[in-house]
Amino acid sequence: MSRMKAECMVRRASDADMDAVLAFAAQIFADEQDIPKELNFIPADKQPQWWCMEHDGELVGTAAIYREGGQCHMGRITVARGLRGQHKGTFLLKCVLEDVFAQDVDNIFLEARDATVHILTGFGAEIAGEPFAFYCGNVTPMILTRTAFLQHTNG
């Protein structure tokens, strides 16, 4: 699976990509949100799947899906600072969500920062709880169903 938009390509990360993907996401979280780098790792028992977004061959975004408590969760969503505000995050999330929902997943749970909440509500996600503090800022619990996503993206 790979999709292109204005020199950006989103694809599933390969095993060979993982060191770079983890380092990229960890650096953004550490620099911008003071989240310890070791929290970026998702243990194998959670069945993680990672995606990367590249711009002119350079890694510029990440996202991951993993299983926790019998549910599918999304996280580790990053976009390089220089590409923000250009709808690259929306493109990344749409590509990842299309791929995940094609895997017969019915619901995705997230704890999203404000910018991601805005994108996800456009895809039909609903707020599932009160925002709460998480390192430097707040996150909002959300749920996105395949049905809502397909309705909101004309899928």
Short mmCIF file of C-alpha atoms in Angstrom, two decimals:
data_model
loop_
_atom_site.label_atom_id
_atom_site.label_comp_id
_atom_site.label_asym_id
_atom_site.label_seq_id
_atom_site.Cartn_x
_atom_site.Cartn_y
_atom_site.Cartn_z
CA MET A 1 0.00 0.00 0.00
CA SER A 2 1.40 3.38 -0.95
CA ARG A 3 -0.26 6.64 -1.95
CA MET A 4 1.16 9.91 -3.27
CA LYS A 5 0.25 13.57 -2.75
CA ALA A 6 2.41 16.53 -3.76
CA GLU A 7 5.72 14.69 -3.42
CA CYS A 8 4.53 12.84 -0.30
CA MET A 9 4.15 9.09 -0.25
CA VAL A 10 2.56 7.06 2.56
CA ARG A 11 3.37 3.38 2.89
CA ARG A 12 3.59 0.67 5.51
CA ALA A 13 6.95 0.75 7.20
CA SER A 14 9.19 -2.22 6.51
CA ASP A 15 11.45 -3.88 9.08
CA ALA A 16 14.34 -1.99 7.49
CA ASP A 17 12.53 1.33 8.13
CA MET A 18 11.86 0.78 11.82
CA ASP A 19 15.01 2.26 13.36
CA ALA A 20 14.49 5.49 11.40
CA VAL A 21 10.72 5.54 12.05
CA LEU A 22 11.11 5.07 15.80
CA ALA A 23 13.92 7.63 16.01
CA PHE A 24 11.94 10.20 13.99
CA ALA A 25 8.77 9.85 16.06
CA ALA A 26 10.68 9.76 19.35
CA GLN A 27 12.59 12.92 18.47
CA ILE A 28 9.43 14.87 17.63
CA PHE A 29 7.70 13.74 20.82
CA ALA A 30 10.78 14.42 22.96
CA ASP A 31 11.49 17.86 21.45
CA GLU A 32 7.94 19.16 21.32
CA GLN A 33 6.06 17.39 24.11
CA ASP A 34 8.76 16.20 26.54
CA ILE A 35 7.59 12.61 26.11
CA PRO A 36 10.42 10.20 26.97
CA LYS A 37 11.79 8.46 23.86
CA GLU A 38 11.38 5.01 25.38
CA LEU A 39 7.57 5.48 25.44
CA ASN A 40 7.54 5.47 21.64
CA PHE A 41 8.27 1.75 21.39
CA ILE A 42 5.23 -0.52 21.00
CA PRO A 43 5.85 -4.08 22.26
CA ALA A 44 5.42 -6.94 19.77
CA ASP A 45 2.59 -8.47 21.82
CA LYS A 46 0.47 -5.44 20.83
CA GLN A 47 0.85 -6.38 17.15
CA PRO A 48 2.04 -2.94 16.00
CA GLN A 49 1.84 -1.85 12.39
CA TRP A 50 3.70 1.32 11.42
CA TRP A 51 3.34 3.64 8.44
CA CYS A 52 5.77 6.22 7.21
CA MET A 53 5.28 9.29 5.09
CA GLU A 54 8.14 10.36 2.86
CA HIS A 55 8.69 13.64 1.03
CA ASP A 56 11.29 13.55 -1.75
CA GLY A 57 12.64 10.33 -0.25
CA GLU A 58 12.98 11.74 3.29
CA LEU A 59 10.99 10.46 6.26
CA VAL A 60 8.58 13.22 7.32
CA GLY A 61 5.75 11.47 9.17
CA THR A 62 4.70 8.38 11.09
CA ALA A 63 1.62 6.66 12.47
CA ALA A 64 1.05 3.34 14.19
CA ILE A 65 -1.81 0.98 14.91
CA TYR A 66 -1.65 -1.53 17.73
CA ARG A 67 -3.89 -3.84 19.78
CA GLU A 68 -4.56 -3.13 23.43
CA GLY A 69 -7.29 -4.56 25.62
CA GLY A 70 -8.87 -6.29 22.63
CA GLN A 71 -9.22 -2.98 20.77
CA CYS A 72 -7.39 -1.35 17.87
CA HIS A 73 -5.58 1.86 18.83
CA MET A 74 -3.84 4.47 16.73
CA GLY A 75 -0.95 6.62 17.88
CA ARG A 76 2.58 7.85 17.29
CA ILE A 77 1.22 10.28 14.70
CA THR A 78 3.90 12.73 13.63
CA VAL A 79 4.54 15.20 10.82
CA ALA A 80 7.79 17.11 10.37
CA ARG A 81 7.45 20.67 11.61
CA GLY A 82 8.28 22.20 8.20
CA LEU A 83 5.36 20.40 6.53
CA ARG A 84 2.64 21.21 9.04
CA GLY A 85 -0.27 23.35 7.92
CA GLN A 86 -0.10 21.86 4.41
CA HIS A 87 -2.65 19.05 5.00
CA LYS A 88 0.11 16.44 5.02
CA GLY A 89 -1.14 15.09 8.37
CA THR A 90 -4.63 14.74 6.94
CA PHE A 91 -3.18 12.87 3.97
CA LEU A 92 -1.14 10.60 6.26
CA LEU A 93 -4.11 9.78 8.49
CA LYS A 94 -6.48 9.17 5.59
CA CYS A 95 -4.05 6.74 3.95
CA VAL A 96 -3.42 4.86 7.19
CA LEU A 97 -7.12 4.69 8.08
CA GLU A 98 -8.06 3.44 4.61
CA ASP A 99 -5.48 0.67 4.98
CA VAL A 100 -6.54 -0.27 8.51
CA PHE A 101 -10.26 -0.31 7.79
CA ALA A 102 -9.55 -2.48 4.71
CA GLN A 103 -8.09 -5.02 7.20
CA ASP A 104 -11.57 -5.64 8.60
CA VAL A 105 -11.13 -3.38 11.64
CA ASP A 106 -14.44 -1.88 12.78
CA ASN A 107 -13.31 0.73 15.35
CA ILE A 108 -10.14 2.64 16.15
CA PHE A 109 -9.50 4.27 19.50
CA LEU A 110 -7.15 7.22 19.95
CA GLU A 111 -5.97 9.78 22.44
CA ALA A 112 -5.41 12.75 20.17
CA ARG A 113 -3.77 16.16 20.42
CA ASP A 114 -5.86 19.16 19.31
CA ALA A 115 -4.59 19.25 15.71
CA THR A 116 -5.34 15.56 15.31
CA VAL A 117 -8.79 15.93 16.93
CA HIS A 118 -9.64 18.46 14.21
CA ILE A 119 -8.54 16.10 11.42
CA LEU A 120 -10.27 13.07 12.91
CA THR A 121 -13.61 14.81 13.48
CA GLY A 122 -13.55 15.60 9.75
CA PHE A 123 -13.28 11.86 9.16
CA GLY A 124 -16.31 11.18 11.40
CA ALA A 125 -14.54 10.40 14.69
CA GLU A 126 -16.38 11.12 17.92
CA ILE A 127 -15.01 12.40 21.19
CA ALA A 128 -15.26 9.56 23.70
CA GLY A 129 -14.30 11.34 26.92
CA GLU A 130 -12.94 14.47 28.53
CA PRO A 131 -9.50 15.76 27.50
CA PHE A 132 -6.77 15.01 30.02
CA ALA A 133 -3.21 16.15 30.61
CA PHE A 134 -0.46 14.12 28.96
CA TYR A 135 3.06 15.52 29.24
CA CYS A 136 3.12 18.96 27.55
CA GLY A 137 -0.52 19.38 26.66
CA ASN A 138 -3.82 17.57 26.62
CA VAL A 139 -5.14 14.60 24.69
CA THR A 140 -8.75 13.80 23.90
CA PRO A 141 -10.10 10.23 23.84
CA MET A 142 -11.74 9.50 20.48
CA ILE A 143 -13.29 6.64 18.54
CA LEU A 144 -13.60 6.32 14.79
CA THR A 145 -15.77 3.64 13.21
CA ARG A 146 -15.24 2.26 9.75
CA THR A 147 -18.83 3.21 8.85
CA ALA A 148 -18.35 6.86 9.89
CA PHE A 149 -14.98 7.06 8.12
CA LEU A 150 -16.41 5.71 4.87
CA GLN A 151 -19.40 8.06 5.08
CA HIS A 152 -17.20 11.11 5.69
CA THR A 153 -14.60 10.26 3.05
CA ASN A 154 -16.99 8.98 0.39
CA GLY A 155 -15.20 5.64 0.67
#
